[in-house]
Amino acid sequence: MKIGFIGLGNMGAPMAANLAAAGHDVAGFDVAGTTAAGTTQVTSAAEAARGADIVITMLPNGAILRSVAADVLSAMTKGATLIDCSTVDVDSARAVAADADALGLLFVDAPVSGGIGGAAAGTLTFMAGGSDQAFQAAEPLFEIMGQKAVHCGDAGAGQAAKICNNMILGVTMIATCEAFALADKLGLDRQKMFDVVSTSSGYSWTMNAYCPAPGVGPQSPSDNDYKPGFASELMVKDLGLSQQAADAVDADTPMGAAALALYKTFVEDEDGLGKDFSAMLPRFEKRSRG
Ligand code: NAD
């Protein structure tokens, strides 16, 4: 297939390289001039899109997606498919979907989970929104770049699934970290805490698979001085998107709001910038009540 890939950053570059390694003809573009192994570098987003069967975007946010889509959609061949893998607000995903539809193009919002490691290994999970036809067009590429793709519903449903998942993730990580910090002060050994909670009703992905306590549980960023992994500032972004969505549909999300406030403080006023989101544990460890 002829593929245009726009946004060759930490995630996009390895994803594009995996598509090229699988034998696809990939034209890549990034404003920063970054490249991906096995792809042909072109000089504009429209050039990457022209004549492509599928165009993939992996960009920082919804505003950038909208501006790139404005250039790309008019350059695409009727019947081709735009897959946006970025994490963006639901409204931007739906707006681009409507513009694509008006031009006779297919669109799938397909944000990912799995991080940079998953992008490099081709083991991402895709959460997709769009018509059955659009999902089917995208599926063979999801299989190369990832290990699982869930068709969540119409356009925007992939972004909805992503921000709901990450709201749970942010809230659960904070709960796990504050519980460890309390356990420390109660004199409970961290390994014992893990042994009990990981097999009791407090278990979670953050405890069992990504334990924020160094030396406890499987290997995780806590064992590597909290180098990301998943950076705290990306958690601020995703929690911000979930609060934006909650505002738009009048959903009551007090825990999501509290998690956003804590991660924002951590990144903006404390030492959280550039640290994995599990570094909330050393933050709580240093603090006292009130
Ligand atoms: P990144 O900043 O490394 O990459 C984004 C790339 O887009 C950059 O290289 C930038 O130069 C390029 N870009 C910006 N504006 C552009 C334009 N107008 N035209 C072409 N290229 C442009 O970010 P990333 O870590 O690769 O993340 C990409 C997306 O994936 C984000 O939406 C992020 O929320 C999401 N995501 C990231 C992770 C992660 O662990 N990094 C995990 C899941 C989802």
mmCIF file with all atom_site columns, N, CA and C and ligand atoms in Angstrom, residues 6-13 29-34 45 58-61 64 67-68 85-88 111-116 124 162 166 229-231 234 237-238, ligand 1:
data_model
loop_
_atom_site.group_PDB
_atom_site.id
_atom_site.type_symbol
_atom_site.label_atom_id
_atom_site.label_alt_id
_atom_site.label_comp_id
_atom_site.label_asym_id
_atom_site.label_entity_id
_atom_site.label_seq_id
_atom_site.pdbx_PDB_ins_code
_atom_site.Cartn_x
_atom_site.Cartn_y
_atom_site.Cartn_z
_atom_site.occupancy
_atom_site.B_iso_or_equiv
_atom_site.pdbx_formal_charge
_atom_site.auth_seq_id
_atom_site.auth_comp_id
_atom_site.auth_asym_id
_atom_site.auth_atom_id
_atom_site.pdbx_PDB_model_num
ATOM   1   N N   . ILE A 1 6   ? 2.380   11.394 8.685  1.00 0.00 ? 6   ILE A N   1
ATOM   2   C CA  . ILE A 1 6   ? 2.668   12.778 9.072  1.00 0.00 ? 6   ILE A CA  1
ATOM   3   C C   . ILE A 1 6   ? 2.815   12.881 10.590 1.00 0.00 ? 6   ILE A C   1
ATOM   4   N N   . GLY A 1 7   ? 3.988   13.333 11.039 1.00 0.00 ? 7   GLY A N   1
ATOM   5   C CA  . GLY A 1 7   ? 4.290   13.414 12.471 1.00 0.00 ? 7   GLY A CA  1
ATOM   6   C C   . GLY A 1 7   ? 5.201   12.277 12.865 1.00 0.00 ? 7   GLY A C   1
ATOM   7   N N   . LEU A 1 8   ? 6.524   12.487 12.645 1.00 0.00 ? 8   LEU A N   1
ATOM   8   C CA  . LEU A 1 8   ? 7.500   11.421 12.913 1.00 0.00 ? 8   LEU A CA  1
ATOM   9   C C   . LEU A 1 8   ? 8.246   11.717 14.215 1.00 0.00 ? 8   LEU A C   1
ATOM   10  N N   . GLY A 1 9   ? 7.490   11.792 15.299 1.00 0.00 ? 9   GLY A N   1
ATOM   11  C CA  . GLY A 1 9   ? 8.088   12.050 16.616 1.00 0.00 ? 9   GLY A CA  1
ATOM   12  C C   . GLY A 1 9   ? 8.415   10.752 17.326 1.00 0.00 ? 9   GLY A C   1
ATOM   13  N N   . ASN A 1 10  ? 8.370   10.802 18.655 1.00 0.00 ? 10  ASN A N   1
ATOM   14  C CA  . ASN A 1 10  ? 8.726   9.628  19.465 1.00 0.00 ? 10  ASN A CA  1
ATOM   15  C C   . ASN A 1 10  ? 7.885   8.405  19.113 1.00 0.00 ? 10  ASN A C   1
ATOM   16  N N   . MET A 1 11  ? 6.623   8.633  18.831 1.00 0.00 ? 11  MET A N   1
ATOM   17  C CA  . MET A 1 11  ? 5.714   7.529  18.514 1.00 0.00 ? 11  MET A CA  1
ATOM   18  C C   . MET A 1 11  ? 5.652   7.287  17.005 1.00 0.00 ? 11  MET A C   1
ATOM   19  N N   . GLY A 1 12  ? 5.481   8.376  16.239 1.00 0.00 ? 12  GLY A N   1
ATOM   20  C CA  . GLY A 1 12  ? 5.254   8.242  14.800 1.00 0.00 ? 12  GLY A CA  1
ATOM   21  C C   . GLY A 1 12  ? 6.428   7.601  14.069 1.00 0.00 ? 12  GLY A C   1
ATOM   22  N N   . ALA A 1 13  ? 7.661   7.979  14.418 1.00 0.00 ? 13  ALA A N   1
ATOM   23  C CA  . ALA A 1 13  ? 8.829   7.458  13.680 1.00 0.00 ? 13  ALA A CA  1
ATOM   24  C C   . ALA A 1 13  ? 8.904   5.928  13.750 1.00 0.00 ? 13  ALA A C   1
ATOM   25  N N   . PHE A 1 29  ? 6.460   12.786 6.574  1.00 0.00 ? 29  PHE A N   1
ATOM   26  C CA  . PHE A 1 29  ? 6.711   14.232 6.721  1.00 0.00 ? 29  PHE A CA  1
ATOM   27  C C   . PHE A 1 29  ? 6.575   14.641 8.189  1.00 0.00 ? 29  PHE A C   1
ATOM   28  N N   . ASP A 1 30  ? 7.522   15.497 8.614  1.00 0.00 ? 30  ASP A N   1
ATOM   29  C CA  . ASP A 1 30  ? 7.432   16.101 9.944  1.00 0.00 ? 30  ASP A CA  1
ATOM   30  C C   . ASP A 1 30  ? 7.986   17.519 9.830  1.00 0.00 ? 30  ASP A C   1
ATOM   31  N N   . VAL A 1 31  ? 7.301   18.494 10.428 1.00 0.00 ? 31  VAL A N   1
ATOM   32  C CA  . VAL A 1 31  ? 7.796   19.883 10.346 1.00 0.00 ? 31  VAL A CA  1
ATOM   33  C C   . VAL A 1 31  ? 9.192   20.033 10.930 1.00 0.00 ? 31  VAL A C   1
ATOM   34  N N   . ALA A 1 32  ? 9.548   19.181 11.875 1.00 0.00 ? 32  ALA A N   1
ATOM   35  C CA  . ALA A 1 32  ? 10.866  19.287 12.512 1.00 0.00 ? 32  ALA A CA  1
ATOM   36  C C   . ALA A 1 32  ? 11.956  18.619 11.679 1.00 0.00 ? 32  ALA A C   1
ATOM   37  N N   . GLY A 1 33  ? 11.561  18.010 10.540 1.00 0.00 ? 33  GLY A N   1
ATOM   38  C CA  . GLY A 1 33  ? 12.569  17.380 9.667  1.00 0.00 ? 33  GLY A CA  1
ATOM   39  C C   . GLY A 1 33  ? 13.001  16.002 10.137 1.00 0.00 ? 33  GLY A C   1
ATOM   40  N N   . THR A 1 34  ? 12.308  15.437 11.115 1.00 0.00 ? 34  THR A N   1
ATOM   41  C CA  . THR A 1 34  ? 12.677  14.094 11.589 1.00 0.00 ? 34  THR A CA  1
ATOM   42  C C   . THR A 1 34  ? 12.307  13.066 10.519 1.00 0.00 ? 34  THR A C   1
ATOM   43  N N   . ALA A 1 45  ? 2.983   18.031 4.165  1.00 0.00 ? 45  ALA A N   1
ATOM   44  C CA  . ALA A 1 45  ? 1.961   17.055 4.527  1.00 0.00 ? 45  ALA A CA  1
ATOM   45  C C   . ALA A 1 45  ? 1.134   16.691 3.298  1.00 0.00 ? 45  ALA A C   1
ATOM   46  N N   . MET A 1 58  ? 0.233   11.440 13.414 1.00 0.00 ? 58  MET A N   1
ATOM   47  C CA  . MET A 1 58  ? 0.609   11.160 14.815 1.00 0.00 ? 58  MET A CA  1
ATOM   48  C C   . MET A 1 58  ? 1.176   12.462 15.376 1.00 0.00 ? 58  MET A C   1
ATOM   49  N N   . LEU A 1 59  ? 0.270   13.341 15.822 1.00 0.00 ? 59  LEU A N   1
ATOM   50  C CA  . LEU A 1 59  ? 0.594   14.745 16.100 1.00 0.00 ? 59  LEU A CA  1
ATOM   51  C C   . LEU A 1 59  ? 0.343   15.096 17.571 1.00 0.00 ? 59  LEU A C   1
ATOM   52  N N   . PRO A 1 60  ? 0.852   16.268 18.000 1.00 0.00 ? 60  PRO A N   1
ATOM   53  C CA  . PRO A 1 60  ? 0.762   16.607 19.432 1.00 0.00 ? 60  PRO A CA  1
ATOM   54  C C   . PRO A 1 60  ? -0.647  16.881 19.967 1.00 0.00 ? 60  PRO A C   1
ATOM   55  N N   . ASN A 1 61  ? -1.519  17.529 19.201 1.00 0.00 ? 61  ASN A N   1
ATOM   56  C CA  . ASN A 1 61  ? -2.823  17.905 19.774 1.00 0.00 ? 61  ASN A CA  1
ATOM   57  C C   . ASN A 1 61  ? -3.876  18.167 18.692 1.00 0.00 ? 61  ASN A C   1
ATOM   58  N N   . ILE A 1 64  ? -3.365  21.145 16.090 1.00 0.00 ? 64  ILE A N   1
ATOM   59  C CA  . ILE A 1 64  ? -2.415  20.800 15.023 1.00 0.00 ? 64  ILE A CA  1
ATOM   60  C C   . ILE A 1 64  ? -3.049  19.788 14.073 1.00 0.00 ? 64  ILE A C   1
ATOM   61  N N   . SER A 1 67  ? -5.267  21.655 11.681 1.00 0.00 ? 67  SER A N   1
ATOM   62  C CA  . SER A 1 67  ? -4.569  22.433 10.651 1.00 0.00 ? 67  SER A CA  1
ATOM   63  C C   . SER A 1 67  ? -3.904  21.505 9.631  1.00 0.00 ? 67  SER A C   1
ATOM   64  N N   . VAL A 1 68  ? -3.356  20.381 10.084 1.00 0.00 ? 68  VAL A N   1
ATOM   65  C CA  . VAL A 1 68  ? -2.759  19.429 9.136  1.00 0.00 ? 68  VAL A CA  1
ATOM   66  C C   . VAL A 1 68  ? -3.856  18.828 8.253  1.00 0.00 ? 68  VAL A C   1
ATOM   67  N N   . CYS A 1 85  ? -3.839  8.797  14.699 1.00 0.00 ? 85  CYS A N   1
ATOM   68  C CA  . CYS A 1 85  ? -3.436  8.013  15.872 1.00 0.00 ? 85  CYS A CA  1
ATOM   69  C C   . CYS A 1 85  ? -3.076  8.897  17.055 1.00 0.00 ? 85  CYS A C   1
ATOM   70  N N   . SER A 1 86  ? -3.105  10.230 16.876 1.00 0.00 ? 86  SER A N   1
ATOM   71  C CA  . SER A 1 86  ? -2.779  11.146 17.966 1.00 0.00 ? 86  SER A CA  1
ATOM   72  C C   . SER A 1 86  ? -3.835  11.039 19.066 1.00 0.00 ? 86  SER A C   1
ATOM   73  N N   . THR A 1 87  ? -3.491  11.506 20.266 1.00 0.00 ? 87  THR A N   1
ATOM   74  C CA  . THR A 1 87  ? -4.500  11.665 21.313 1.00 0.00 ? 87  THR A CA  1
ATOM   75  C C   . THR A 1 87  ? -4.979  13.111 21.239 1.00 0.00 ? 87  THR A C   1
ATOM   76  N N   . VAL A 1 88  ? -6.248  13.315 20.886 1.00 0.00 ? 88  VAL A N   1
ATOM   77  C CA  . VAL A 1 88  ? -6.789  14.677 20.746 1.00 0.00 ? 88  VAL A CA  1
ATOM   78  C C   . VAL A 1 88  ? -8.173  14.724 21.375 1.00 0.00 ? 88  VAL A C   1
ATOM   79  N N   . PRO A 1 111 ? -6.477  6.504  18.566 1.00 0.00 ? 111 PRO A N   1
ATOM   80  C CA  . PRO A 1 111 ? -5.410  6.740  19.533 1.00 0.00 ? 111 PRO A CA  1
ATOM   81  C C   . PRO A 1 111 ? -4.884  5.410  20.063 1.00 0.00 ? 111 PRO A C   1
ATOM   82  N N   . VAL A 1 112 ? -3.694  5.473  20.637 1.00 0.00 ? 112 VAL A N   1
ATOM   83  C CA  . VAL A 1 112 ? -3.025  4.224  21.027 1.00 0.00 ? 112 VAL A CA  1
ATOM   84  C C   . VAL A 1 112 ? -2.703  4.200  22.506 1.00 0.00 ? 112 VAL A C   1
ATOM   85  N N   . SER A 1 113 ? -2.518  2.992  22.990 1.00 0.00 ? 113 SER A N   1
ATOM   86  C CA  . SER A 1 113 ? -1.912  2.822  24.304 1.00 0.00 ? 113 SER A CA  1
ATOM   87  C C   . SER A 1 113 ? -0.746  1.874  24.107 1.00 0.00 ? 113 SER A C   1
ATOM   88  N N   . GLY A 1 114 ? 0.280   2.020  24.932 1.00 0.00 ? 114 GLY A N   1
ATOM   89  C CA  . GLY A 1 114 ? 1.462   1.155  24.781 1.00 0.00 ? 114 GLY A CA  1
ATOM   90  C C   . GLY A 1 114 ? 2.758   1.945  24.757 1.00 0.00 ? 114 GLY A C   1
ATOM   91  N N   . GLY A 1 115 ? 2.670   3.259  24.532 1.00 0.00 ? 115 GLY A N   1
ATOM   92  C CA  . GLY A 1 115 ? 3.857   4.117  24.661 1.00 0.00 ? 115 GLY A CA  1
ATOM   93  C C   . GLY A 1 115 ? 4.922   3.864  23.607 1.00 0.00 ? 115 GLY A C   1
ATOM   94  N N   . ILE A 1 116 ? 6.087   4.470  23.853 1.00 0.00 ? 116 ILE A N   1
ATOM   95  C CA  . ILE A 1 116 ? 7.176   4.432  22.869 1.00 0.00 ? 116 ILE A CA  1
ATOM   96  C C   . ILE A 1 116 ? 7.675   2.998  22.674 1.00 0.00 ? 116 ILE A C   1
ATOM   97  N N   . LEU A 1 124 ? 1.284   -1.950 19.946 1.00 0.00 ? 124 LEU A N   1
ATOM   98  C CA  . LEU A 1 124 ? 0.323   -0.966 20.454 1.00 0.00 ? 124 LEU A CA  1
ATOM   99  C C   . LEU A 1 124 ? -1.087  -1.548 20.504 1.00 0.00 ? 124 LEU A C   1
ATOM   100 N N   . LYS A 1 162 ? -10.008 6.321  24.903 1.00 0.00 ? 162 LYS A N   1
ATOM   101 C CA  . LYS A 1 162 ? -8.641  6.645  25.345 1.00 0.00 ? 162 LYS A CA  1
ATOM   102 C C   . LYS A 1 162 ? -8.655  7.546  26.586 1.00 0.00 ? 162 LYS A C   1
ATOM   103 N N   . ASN A 1 166 ? -7.423  6.640  30.343 1.00 0.00 ? 166 ASN A N   1
ATOM   104 C CA  . ASN A 1 166 ? -6.314  7.344  30.991 1.00 0.00 ? 166 ASN A CA  1
ATOM   105 C C   . ASN A 1 166 ? -6.757  8.119  32.226 1.00 0.00 ? 166 ASN A C   1
ATOM   106 N N   . GLY A 1 229 ? 9.123   5.629  30.103 1.00 0.00 ? 229 GLY A N   1
ATOM   107 C CA  . GLY A 1 229 ? 7.738   5.375  30.480 1.00 0.00 ? 229 GLY A CA  1
ATOM   108 C C   . GLY A 1 229 ? 6.714   6.394  29.930 1.00 0.00 ? 229 GLY A C   1
ATOM   109 N N   . PHE A 1 230 ? 5.870   6.764  30.771 1.00 0.00 ? 230 PHE A N   1
ATOM   110 C CA  . PHE A 1 230 ? 4.797   7.677  30.428 1.00 0.00 ? 230 PHE A CA  1
ATOM   111 C C   . PHE A 1 230 ? 4.999   8.921  31.291 1.00 0.00 ? 230 PHE A C   1
ATOM   112 N N   . ALA A 1 231 ? 5.407   10.012 30.628 1.00 0.00 ? 231 ALA A N   1
ATOM   113 C CA  . ALA A 1 231 ? 5.808   11.215 31.360 1.00 0.00 ? 231 ALA A CA  1
ATOM   114 C C   . ALA A 1 231 ? 4.598   11.886 32.017 1.00 0.00 ? 231 ALA A C   1
ATOM   115 N N   . LEU A 1 234 ? 2.483   14.173 29.952 1.00 0.00 ? 234 LEU A N   1
ATOM   116 C CA  . LEU A 1 234 ? 1.502   13.541 29.046 1.00 0.00 ? 234 LEU A CA  1
ATOM   117 C C   . LEU A 1 234 ? 0.247   13.154 29.818 1.00 0.00 ? 234 LEU A C   1
ATOM   118 N N   . LYS A 1 237 ? -1.798  16.211 30.022 1.00 0.00 ? 237 LYS A N   1
ATOM   119 C CA  . LYS A 1 237 ? -2.522  16.414 28.756 1.00 0.00 ? 237 LYS A CA  1
ATOM   120 C C   . LYS A 1 237 ? -3.789  15.547 28.717 1.00 0.00 ? 237 LYS A C   1
ATOM   121 N N   . ASP A 1 238 ? -3.635  14.248 28.999 1.00 0.00 ? 238 ASP A N   1
ATOM   122 C CA  . ASP A 1 238 ? -4.776  13.337 28.854 1.00 0.00 ? 238 ASP A CA  1
ATOM   123 C C   . ASP A 1 238 ? -5.855  13.615 29.900 1.00 0.00 ? 238 ASP A C   1
HETATM 124 P P1  . NAD B 2 .   ? 6.204   14.023 19.716 1.00 0.00 ? 1   NAD B P1  1
HETATM 125 O O1  . NAD B 2 .   ? 6.134   15.448 20.155 1.00 0.00 ? 1   NAD B O1  1
HETATM 126 O O2  . NAD B 2 .   ? 7.456   13.242 19.920 1.00 0.00 ? 1   NAD B O2  1
HETATM 127 O O3  . NAD B 2 .   ? 5.825   13.914 18.150 1.00 0.00 ? 1   NAD B O3  1
HETATM 128 C C1  . NAD B 2 .   ? 4.912   14.759 17.491 1.00 0.00 ? 1   NAD B C1  1
HETATM 129 C C2  . NAD B 2 .   ? 5.560   15.129 16.164 1.00 0.00 ? 1   NAD B C2  1
HETATM 130 O O4  . NAD B 2 .   ? 4.641   15.898 15.398 1.00 0.00 ? 1   NAD B O4  1
HETATM 131 C C3  . NAD B 2 .   ? 6.823   15.986 16.321 1.00 0.00 ? 1   NAD B C3  1
HETATM 132 O O5  . NAD B 2 .   ? 7.918   15.342 15.712 1.00 0.00 ? 1   NAD B O5  1
HETATM 133 C C4  . NAD B 2 .   ? 6.464   17.306 15.636 1.00 0.00 ? 1   NAD B C4  1
HETATM 134 O O6  . NAD B 2 .   ? 7.545   17.928 14.986 1.00 0.00 ? 1   NAD B O6  1
HETATM 135 C C5  . NAD B 2 .   ? 5.405   16.850 14.663 1.00 0.00 ? 1   NAD B C5  1
HETATM 136 N N1  . NAD B 2 .   ? 4.545   17.936 14.193 1.00 0.00 ? 1   NAD B N1  1
HETATM 137 C C6  . NAD B 2 .   ? 4.019   18.965 14.905 1.00 0.00 ? 1   NAD B C6  1
HETATM 138 N N2  . NAD B 2 .   ? 3.295   19.771 14.107 1.00 0.00 ? 1   NAD B N2  1
HETATM 139 C C7  . NAD B 2 .   ? 3.359   19.238 12.867 1.00 0.00 ? 1   NAD B C7  1
HETATM 140 C C8  . NAD B 2 .   ? 2.832   19.623 11.616 1.00 0.00 ? 1   NAD B C8  1
HETATM 141 N N3  . NAD B 2 .   ? 2.065   20.705 11.479 1.00 0.00 ? 1   NAD B N3  1
HETATM 142 N N4  . NAD B 2 .   ? 3.120   18.843 10.519 1.00 0.00 ? 1   NAD B N4  1
HETATM 143 C C9  . NAD B 2 .   ? 3.892   17.744 10.652 1.00 0.00 ? 1   NAD B C9  1
HETATM 144 N N5  . NAD B 2 .   ? 4.430   17.340 11.811 1.00 0.00 ? 1   NAD B N5  1
HETATM 145 C C10 . NAD B 2 .   ? 4.172   18.062 12.897 1.00 0.00 ? 1   NAD B C10 1
HETATM 146 O O7  . NAD B 2 .   ? 4.978   13.295 20.430 1.00 0.00 ? 1   NAD B O7  1
HETATM 147 P P2  . NAD B 2 .   ? 4.748   11.708 20.585 1.00 0.00 ? 1   NAD B P2  1
HETATM 148 O O8  . NAD B 2 .   ? 5.254   11.271 21.905 1.00 0.00 ? 1   NAD B O8  1
HETATM 149 O O9  . NAD B 2 .   ? 5.193   11.022 19.340 1.00 0.00 ? 1   NAD B O9  1
HETATM 150 O O10 . NAD B 2 .   ? 3.149   11.669 20.668 1.00 0.00 ? 1   NAD B O10 1
HETATM 151 C C11 . NAD B 2 .   ? 2.333   11.822 19.524 1.00 0.00 ? 1   NAD B C11 1
HETATM 152 C C12 . NAD B 2 .   ? 0.893   11.638 19.934 1.00 0.00 ? 1   NAD B C12 1
HETATM 153 O O11 . NAD B 2 .   ? 0.731   10.350 20.530 1.00 0.00 ? 1   NAD B O11 1
HETATM 154 C C13 . NAD B 2 .   ? 0.391   12.646 20.965 1.00 0.00 ? 1   NAD B C13 1
HETATM 155 O O12 . NAD B 2 .   ? -0.921  13.004 20.640 1.00 0.00 ? 1   NAD B O12 1
HETATM 156 C C14 . NAD B 2 .   ? 0.464   11.877 22.281 1.00 0.00 ? 1   NAD B C14 1
HETATM 157 O O13 . NAD B 2 .   ? -0.476  12.335 23.239 1.00 0.00 ? 1   NAD B O13 1
HETATM 158 C C15 . NAD B 2 .   ? 0.144   10.476 21.814 1.00 0.00 ? 1   NAD B C15 1
HETATM 159 N N6  . NAD B 2 .   ? 0.678   9.404  22.670 1.00 0.00 ? 1   NAD B N6  1
HETATM 160 C C16 . NAD B 2 .   ? 1.965   9.456  23.121 1.00 0.00 ? 1   NAD B C16 1
HETATM 161 C C17 . NAD B 2 .   ? 2.449   8.420  23.918 1.00 0.00 ? 1   NAD B C17 1
HETATM 162 C C18 . NAD B 2 .   ? 3.869   8.430  24.431 1.00 0.00 ? 1   NAD B C18 1
HETATM 163 O O14 . NAD B 2 .   ? 4.192   7.611  25.301 1.00 0.00 ? 1   NAD B O14 1
HETATM 164 N N7  . NAD B 2 .   ? 4.747   9.287  23.919 1.00 0.00 ? 1   NAD B N7  1
HETATM 165 C C19 . NAD B 2 .   ? 1.617   7.343  24.252 1.00 0.00 ? 1   NAD B C19 1
HETATM 166 C C20 . NAD B 2 .   ? 0.315   7.291  23.746 1.00 0.00 ? 1   NAD B C20 1
HETATM 167 C C21 . NAD B 2 .   ? -0.139  8.347  22.959 1.00 0.00 ? 1   NAD B C21 1
#
